[in-house]
mmCIF file of C-alpha atoms in Angstrom:
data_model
loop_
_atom_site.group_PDB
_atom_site.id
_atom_site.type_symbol
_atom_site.label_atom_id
_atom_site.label_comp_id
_atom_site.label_asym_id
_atom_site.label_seq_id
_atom_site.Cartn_x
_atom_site.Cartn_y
_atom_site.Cartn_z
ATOM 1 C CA UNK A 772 0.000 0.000 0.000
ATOM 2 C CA UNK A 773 1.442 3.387 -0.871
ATOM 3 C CA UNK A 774 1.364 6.012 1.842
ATOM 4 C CA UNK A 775 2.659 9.776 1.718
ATOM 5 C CA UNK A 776 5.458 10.488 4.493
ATOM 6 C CA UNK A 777 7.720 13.157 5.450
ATOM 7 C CA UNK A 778 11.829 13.129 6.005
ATOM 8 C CA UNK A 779 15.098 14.560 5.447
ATOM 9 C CA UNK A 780 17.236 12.952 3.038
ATOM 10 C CA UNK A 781 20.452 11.256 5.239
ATOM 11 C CA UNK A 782 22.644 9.450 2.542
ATOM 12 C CA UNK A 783 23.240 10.796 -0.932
ATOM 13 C CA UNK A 784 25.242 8.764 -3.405
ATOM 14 C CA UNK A 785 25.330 8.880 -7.194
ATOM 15 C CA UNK A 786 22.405 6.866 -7.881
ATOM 16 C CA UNK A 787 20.636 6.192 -4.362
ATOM 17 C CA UNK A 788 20.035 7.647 -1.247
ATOM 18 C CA UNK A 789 17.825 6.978 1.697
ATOM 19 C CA UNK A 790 15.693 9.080 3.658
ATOM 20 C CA UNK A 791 15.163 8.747 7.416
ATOM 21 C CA UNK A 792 11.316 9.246 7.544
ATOM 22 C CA UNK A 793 9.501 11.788 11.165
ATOM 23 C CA UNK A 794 9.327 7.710 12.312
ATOM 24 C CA UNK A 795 10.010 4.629 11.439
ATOM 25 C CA UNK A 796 12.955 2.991 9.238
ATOM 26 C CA UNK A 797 15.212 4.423 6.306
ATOM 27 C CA UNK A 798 13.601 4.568 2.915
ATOM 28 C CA UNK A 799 15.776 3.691 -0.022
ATOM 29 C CA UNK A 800 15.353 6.130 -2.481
ATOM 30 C CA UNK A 801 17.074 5.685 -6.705
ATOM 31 C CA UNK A 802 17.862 8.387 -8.693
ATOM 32 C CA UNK A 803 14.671 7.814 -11.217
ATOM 33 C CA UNK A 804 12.725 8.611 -8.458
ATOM 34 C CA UNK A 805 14.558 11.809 -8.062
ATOM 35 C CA UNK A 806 15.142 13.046 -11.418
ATOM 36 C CA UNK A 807 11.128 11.975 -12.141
ATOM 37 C CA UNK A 808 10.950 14.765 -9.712
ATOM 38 C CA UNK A 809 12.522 17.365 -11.855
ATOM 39 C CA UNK A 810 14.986 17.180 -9.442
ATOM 40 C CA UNK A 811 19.210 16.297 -9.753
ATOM 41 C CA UNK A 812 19.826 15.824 -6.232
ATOM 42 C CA UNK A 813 18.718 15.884 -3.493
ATOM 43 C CA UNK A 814 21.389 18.095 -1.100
ATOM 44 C CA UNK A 815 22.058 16.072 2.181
ATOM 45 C CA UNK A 816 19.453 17.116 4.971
ATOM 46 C CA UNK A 817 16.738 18.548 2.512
ATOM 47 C CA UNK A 818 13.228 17.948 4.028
ATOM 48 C CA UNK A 819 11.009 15.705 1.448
ATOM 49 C CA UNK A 820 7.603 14.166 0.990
ATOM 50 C CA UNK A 821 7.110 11.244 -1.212
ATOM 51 C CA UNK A 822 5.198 8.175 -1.101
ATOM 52 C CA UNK A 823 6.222 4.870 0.097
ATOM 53 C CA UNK A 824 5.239 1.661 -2.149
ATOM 54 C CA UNK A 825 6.822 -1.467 -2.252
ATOM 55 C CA UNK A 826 9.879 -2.617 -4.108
ATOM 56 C CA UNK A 827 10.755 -6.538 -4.127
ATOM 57 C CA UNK A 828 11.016 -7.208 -0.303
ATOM 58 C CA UNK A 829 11.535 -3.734 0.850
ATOM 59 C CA UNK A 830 9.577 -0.593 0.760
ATOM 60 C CA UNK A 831 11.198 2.952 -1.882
ATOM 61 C CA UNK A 832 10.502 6.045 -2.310
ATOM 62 C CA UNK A 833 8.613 8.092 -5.257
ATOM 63 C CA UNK A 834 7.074 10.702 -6.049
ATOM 64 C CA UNK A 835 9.107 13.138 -4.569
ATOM 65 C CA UNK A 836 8.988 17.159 -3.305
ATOM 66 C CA UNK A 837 11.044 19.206 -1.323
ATOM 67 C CA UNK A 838 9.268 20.768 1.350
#
């Protein structure tokens, strides 16, 4: 089920990051999801919302915005 959270991006690398949501566990985040954003980054510590859906076994972010 997709859900719409909150949190500040922690760990940038070229083509993933994650971002530590208010609660609960990191969210990986890939650069598609980012640059599907408009977006070519996203700068270390930037406060995002996005949606959370499931990817194989573990949960991703899309459907990004800086806040």
């Amino acid at each position: 089920r997709d859900y719409k959270v909150t949190g500040v991006q922690t760990c940038a690398l070229p083509i993933y990051g994650f971002i530590q949501p208010d609660t609960g566990k990191d969210v990986f985040v890939h650069i598609s999801a980012v640059q599907k954003a408009g977006m070519d980054g996203l700068p270390e510590g930037a406060k995002i919302t996005y949606d959370v859906v499931p990817n194989k076994d573990k949960e991703s972010a899309k459907n990004l915005k800086l806040k």
